[in-house]
C-alpha cells in the first residue's frame, strides 16, 4: 500500500468519529502558541486511551508533554484517580499542557518535571518510582535510552507505547543517515529483539510501537 493510499485509509477511518472538542481545543492552543504541530495522531490518541483503560493502568509516565494532547488521551484511560507524570524539556510547553489538562478536569492528576528527560528519569529511578503505562514521544536520538529506563521503571505487565517510528518515511529510506534516523533504526531493532518485552509495531500515521513488559 502506498503512502497516499494509507493516508486515504486513515482519513476514511477517522471520518467516522465525531470531533473531540477538548482535543481540538488543545490543538488550537498549540497552534496559537506557535508550537510545532506534532501531537500524536487522533487515531493513535484513541488507542492510547484504550490501552490505558484495558490494562487498568493507575500510574503513567509520558516523555514529551507538548501541549497536553497525549496527556489527556492517557488520563482518560487511567483508573479513577490515576496519576500521570509528564516529562517536558521546556517550561512553557508544560505550562500550556497543564492549563489544557486543568480545563479538561485533570489538573490535579498530573505532575510535570521540567528539564532533560534523562535527568528526570534518573531521579525517578532513585525515588524507586514505578509505573504501569508509558508513552514516549520526544527527542528521537534518546529513544533507546528512554526505552531502557521505561523497562527499569515498569511494573510487570506495564504497557509501553512509542510514537513516530517512521519519521515521515525517513527511517525506511537508505539514503537518509541523519542521527535521528539512525537512532530510530536502533530503537526499532531493540524493541523487536529485547527479550524483556512482547511488542508489535503499526505502520499507520507515522508508526507506533506497543510493548508489554514481561
Tab-separated table of C-alpha atoms in Angstrom:
chain	number	residue	atom	x	y	z
A	1	UNK	CA	0.000	0.000	0.000
A	2	UNK	CA	1.431	3.388	-0.990
A	3	UNK	CA	1.690	6.297	1.441
A	4	UNK	CA	-1.070	8.056	-0.487
A	5	UNK	CA	-3.389	5.080	-0.133
A	6	UNK	CA	-2.508	4.716	3.551
A	7	UNK	CA	-3.398	8.341	4.164
A	8	UNK	CA	-6.707	7.759	2.409
A	9	UNK	CA	-7.438	4.806	4.712
A	10	UNK	CA	-6.546	6.855	7.788
A	11	UNK	CA	-8.724	9.746	6.661
A	12	UNK	CA	-11.612	7.391	5.885
A	13	UNK	CA	-11.487	5.689	9.279
A	14	UNK	CA	-11.004	8.948	11.202
A	15	UNK	CA	-14.047	10.429	9.461
A	16	UNK	CA	-16.321	8.040	11.362
A	17	UNK	CA	-15.519	9.662	14.694
A	18	UNK	CA	-17.169	12.854	15.870
A	19	UNK	CA	-14.998	15.835	16.646
A	20	UNK	CA	-13.464	15.695	20.115
A	21	UNK	CA	-13.862	19.279	21.276
A	22	UNK	CA	-11.384	19.020	24.148
A	23	UNK	CA	-8.655	17.635	21.921
A	24	UNK	CA	-9.477	20.133	19.171
A	25	UNK	CA	-9.121	22.932	21.720
A	26	UNK	CA	-5.703	21.606	22.738
A	27	UNK	CA	-4.531	21.521	19.117
A	28	UNK	CA	-5.773	25.087	18.632
A	29	UNK	CA	-3.901	26.253	21.723
A	30	UNK	CA	-0.720	24.634	20.398
A	31	UNK	CA	-1.093	26.471	17.091
A	32	UNK	CA	-1.849	29.774	18.812
A	33	UNK	CA	1.288	29.376	20.928
A	34	UNK	CA	3.318	28.831	17.738
A	35	UNK	CA	4.384	25.402	18.954
A	36	UNK	CA	5.094	22.574	16.489
A	37	UNK	CA	2.046	20.598	15.307
A	38	UNK	CA	3.483	17.239	16.347
A	39	UNK	CA	0.868	15.853	18.728
A	40	UNK	CA	0.111	12.155	18.390
A	41	UNK	CA	-2.334	11.395	15.565
A	42	UNK	CA	-6.001	11.280	16.558
A	43	UNK	CA	-6.283	7.567	15.772
A	44	UNK	CA	-3.355	6.726	17.982
A	45	UNK	CA	-4.640	9.098	20.651
A	46	UNK	CA	-7.753	6.942	20.859
A	47	UNK	CA	-5.521	3.886	21.072
A	48	UNK	CA	-3.567	5.394	23.974
A	49	UNK	CA	-6.836	5.752	25.871
A	50	UNK	CA	-7.881	2.187	25.082
A	51	UNK	CA	-4.526	0.745	26.128
A	52	UNK	CA	-4.635	2.568	29.449
A	53	UNK	CA	-8.216	1.514	30.127
A	54	UNK	CA	-7.718	-2.064	29.003
A	55	UNK	CA	-4.629	-2.520	31.160
A	56	UNK	CA	-6.302	-0.826	34.160
A	57	UNK	CA	-3.281	1.429	34.488
A	58	UNK	CA	-3.025	3.588	37.591
A	59	UNK	CA	0.305	5.406	37.168
A	60	UNK	CA	1.504	6.624	33.793
A	61	UNK	CA	4.675	8.325	32.619
A	62	UNK	CA	4.931	10.286	29.394
A	63	UNK	CA	8.132	11.631	27.915
A	64	UNK	CA	7.216	14.741	25.955
A	65	UNK	CA	4.205	16.816	27.027
A	66	UNK	CA	3.980	19.422	24.254
A	67	UNK	CA	0.513	20.977	24.788
A	68	UNK	CA	-1.149	18.140	26.658
A	69	UNK	CA	-2.844	16.262	23.798
A	70	UNK	CA	-1.348	12.861	24.577
A	71	UNK	CA	-1.607	13.561	28.298
A	72	UNK	CA	-5.365	13.964	28.034
A	73	UNK	CA	-5.675	10.793	25.962
A	74	UNK	CA	-3.756	8.847	28.612
A	75	UNK	CA	-5.555	10.330	31.614
A	76	UNK	CA	-8.931	9.482	30.128
A	77	UNK	CA	-7.995	5.812	30.216
A	78	UNK	CA	-6.418	5.595	33.675
A	79	UNK	CA	-8.334	4.114	36.569
A	80	UNK	CA	-10.289	6.582	38.704
A	81	UNK	CA	-7.824	8.894	40.414
A	82	UNK	CA	-4.921	7.657	38.286
A	83	UNK	CA	-1.834	9.842	38.084
A	84	UNK	CA	0.282	10.987	35.136
A	85	UNK	CA	3.893	12.110	35.455
A	86	UNK	CA	4.893	14.155	32.414
A	87	UNK	CA	8.491	14.965	31.491
A	88	UNK	CA	8.994	18.076	29.381
A	89	UNK	CA	12.149	19.947	28.414
A	90	UNK	CA	10.516	23.353	28.014
A	91	UNK	CA	8.667	25.031	30.879
A	92	UNK	CA	6.340	26.968	28.566
A	93	UNK	CA	5.163	23.729	26.949
A	94	UNK	CA	4.449	22.164	30.334
A	95	UNK	CA	2.575	25.279	31.431
A	96	UNK	CA	0.324	25.150	28.391
A	97	UNK	CA	-0.220	21.415	28.840
A	98	UNK	CA	-1.188	21.927	32.475
A	99	UNK	CA	-3.646	24.683	31.584
A	100	UNK	CA	-5.231	22.450	28.983
A	101	UNK	CA	-5.483	19.446	31.282
A	102	UNK	CA	-6.866	21.610	34.078
A	103	UNK	CA	-9.548	22.886	31.701
A	104	UNK	CA	-10.366	19.274	30.847
A	105	UNK	CA	-10.765	18.405	34.541
A	106	UNK	CA	-7.490	16.530	35.104
A	107	UNK	CA	-5.240	19.233	36.516
A	108	UNK	CA	-4.908	17.558	39.917
A	109	UNK	CA	-3.901	14.226	38.368
A	110	UNK	CA	-0.772	15.322	36.525
A	111	UNK	CA	2.727	16.217	37.718
A	112	UNK	CA	5.263	17.911	35.443
A	113	UNK	CA	9.022	17.588	35.710
A	114	UNK	CA	10.894	20.169	33.678
A	115	UNK	CA	14.327	19.684	32.133
A	116	UNK	CA	16.281	16.986	30.358
A	117	UNK	CA	14.216	13.807	30.381
A	118	UNK	CA	17.222	11.603	31.142
A	119	UNK	CA	17.873	13.616	34.307
A	120	UNK	CA	14.245	13.270	35.377
A	121	UNK	CA	14.272	9.547	34.620
A	122	UNK	CA	17.397	9.068	36.720
A	123	UNK	CA	15.720	10.932	39.561
A	124	UNK	CA	12.569	8.796	39.272
A	125	UNK	CA	14.698	5.666	39.407
A	126	UNK	CA	16.447	6.943	42.536
A	127	UNK	CA	12.995	7.572	44.049
A	128	UNK	CA	12.096	3.961	43.213
A	129	UNK	CA	9.060	5.178	41.280
A	130	UNK	CA	7.135	2.539	39.360
A	131	UNK	CA	4.657	2.916	36.526
A	132	UNK	CA	2.308	0.646	34.627
A	133	UNK	CA	1.956	2.769	31.475
A	134	UNK	CA	4.484	4.700	29.385
A	135	UNK	CA	4.256	6.916	26.316
A	136	UNK	CA	7.442	8.055	24.572
A	137	UNK	CA	7.173	10.960	22.135
A	138	UNK	CA	10.235	13.176	22.492
A	139	UNK	CA	13.718	13.655	21.004
A	140	UNK	CA	14.390	10.646	18.798
A	141	UNK	CA	18.113	10.336	19.480
A	142	UNK	CA	17.355	9.236	23.050
A	143	UNK	CA	14.586	6.750	22.248
A	144	UNK	CA	16.770	3.728	23.046
A	145	UNK	CA	17.718	5.305	26.385
A	146	UNK	CA	14.092	6.145	27.156
A	147	UNK	CA	13.050	2.578	26.391
A	148	UNK	CA	15.683	1.213	28.771
A	149	UNK	CA	14.517	3.497	31.568
A	150	UNK	CA	10.877	2.591	30.905
A	151	UNK	CA	11.676	-1.089	31.310
A	152	UNK	CA	13.544	-0.443	34.549
A	153	UNK	CA	10.734	1.732	35.935
A	154	UNK	CA	7.985	-0.647	34.840
A	155	UNK	CA	5.794	-2.847	36.932
A	156	UNK	CA	5.369	-6.342	35.454
A	157	UNK	CA	2.827	-6.202	32.647
A	158	UNK	CA	3.305	-2.482	32.036
A	159	UNK	CA	2.438	-1.041	28.630
A	160	UNK	CA	4.980	0.984	26.646
A	161	UNK	CA	3.767	2.947	23.609
A	162	UNK	CA	6.177	4.837	21.346
A	163	UNK	CA	5.294	7.282	18.555
A	164	UNK	CA	6.965	8.370	15.286
A	165	UNK	CA	8.762	5.186	14.286
A	166	UNK	CA	8.778	6.110	10.609
A	167	UNK	CA	9.879	9.759	10.801
A	168	UNK	CA	7.676	10.537	7.801
A	169	UNK	CA	9.335	7.776	5.796
A	170	UNK	CA	12.943	8.692	6.554
A	171	UNK	CA	13.504	5.617	8.714
A	172	UNK	CA	12.938	3.336	5.716
A	173	UNK	CA	14.955	5.402	3.250
A	174	UNK	CA	18.561	4.093	2.976
A	175	UNK	CA	19.667	7.479	1.650
A	176	UNK	CA	18.770	9.067	4.994
A	177	UNK	CA	21.524	8.663	7.558
A	178	UNK	CA	20.973	11.528	9.986
A	179	UNK	CA	21.339	10.995	13.741
A	180	UNK	CA	17.589	10.827	14.395
A	181	UNK	CA	17.102	8.271	11.626
A	182	UNK	CA	19.944	6.087	12.826
A	183	UNK	CA	18.698	6.342	16.408
A	184	UNK	CA	15.211	5.287	15.347
A	185	UNK	CA	16.527	2.278	13.437
A	186	UNK	CA	18.461	1.224	16.539
A	187	UNK	CA	15.383	1.708	18.675
A	188	UNK	CA	13.170	-0.383	16.380
A	189	UNK	CA	15.716	-3.197	16.422
A	190	UNK	CA	15.952	-3.006	20.217
A	191	UNK	CA	12.175	-3.067	20.581
A	192	UNK	CA	11.838	-6.078	18.289
A	193	UNK	CA	14.552	-8.172	19.935
A	194	UNK	CA	14.503	-7.249	23.623
A	195	UNK	CA	13.616	-10.443	25.471
A	196	UNK	CA	12.098	-8.424	28.308
A	197	UNK	CA	9.293	-7.271	26.009
A	198	UNK	CA	6.450	-8.563	23.892
A	199	UNK	CA	5.944	-5.987	21.162
A	200	UNK	CA	4.142	-5.061	17.977
A	201	UNK	CA	4.653	-2.178	15.548
A	202	UNK	CA	1.963	-0.493	13.490
A	203	UNK	CA	2.653	1.427	10.274
A	204	UNK	CA	-0.341	3.796	10.215
A	205	UNK	CA	0.104	7.554	10.609
A	206	UNK	CA	3.828	7.897	11.476
A	207	UNK	CA	4.229	4.475	13.078
A	208	UNK	CA	3.578	3.340	16.650
A	209	UNK	CA	5.191	0.620	18.739
A	210	UNK	CA	3.387	-1.049	21.624
A	211	UNK	CA	5.038	-3.425	24.080
A	212	UNK	CA	4.243	-5.268	27.285
A	213	UNK	CA	6.980	-5.610	29.874
A	214	UNK	CA	7.228	-9.256	30.906
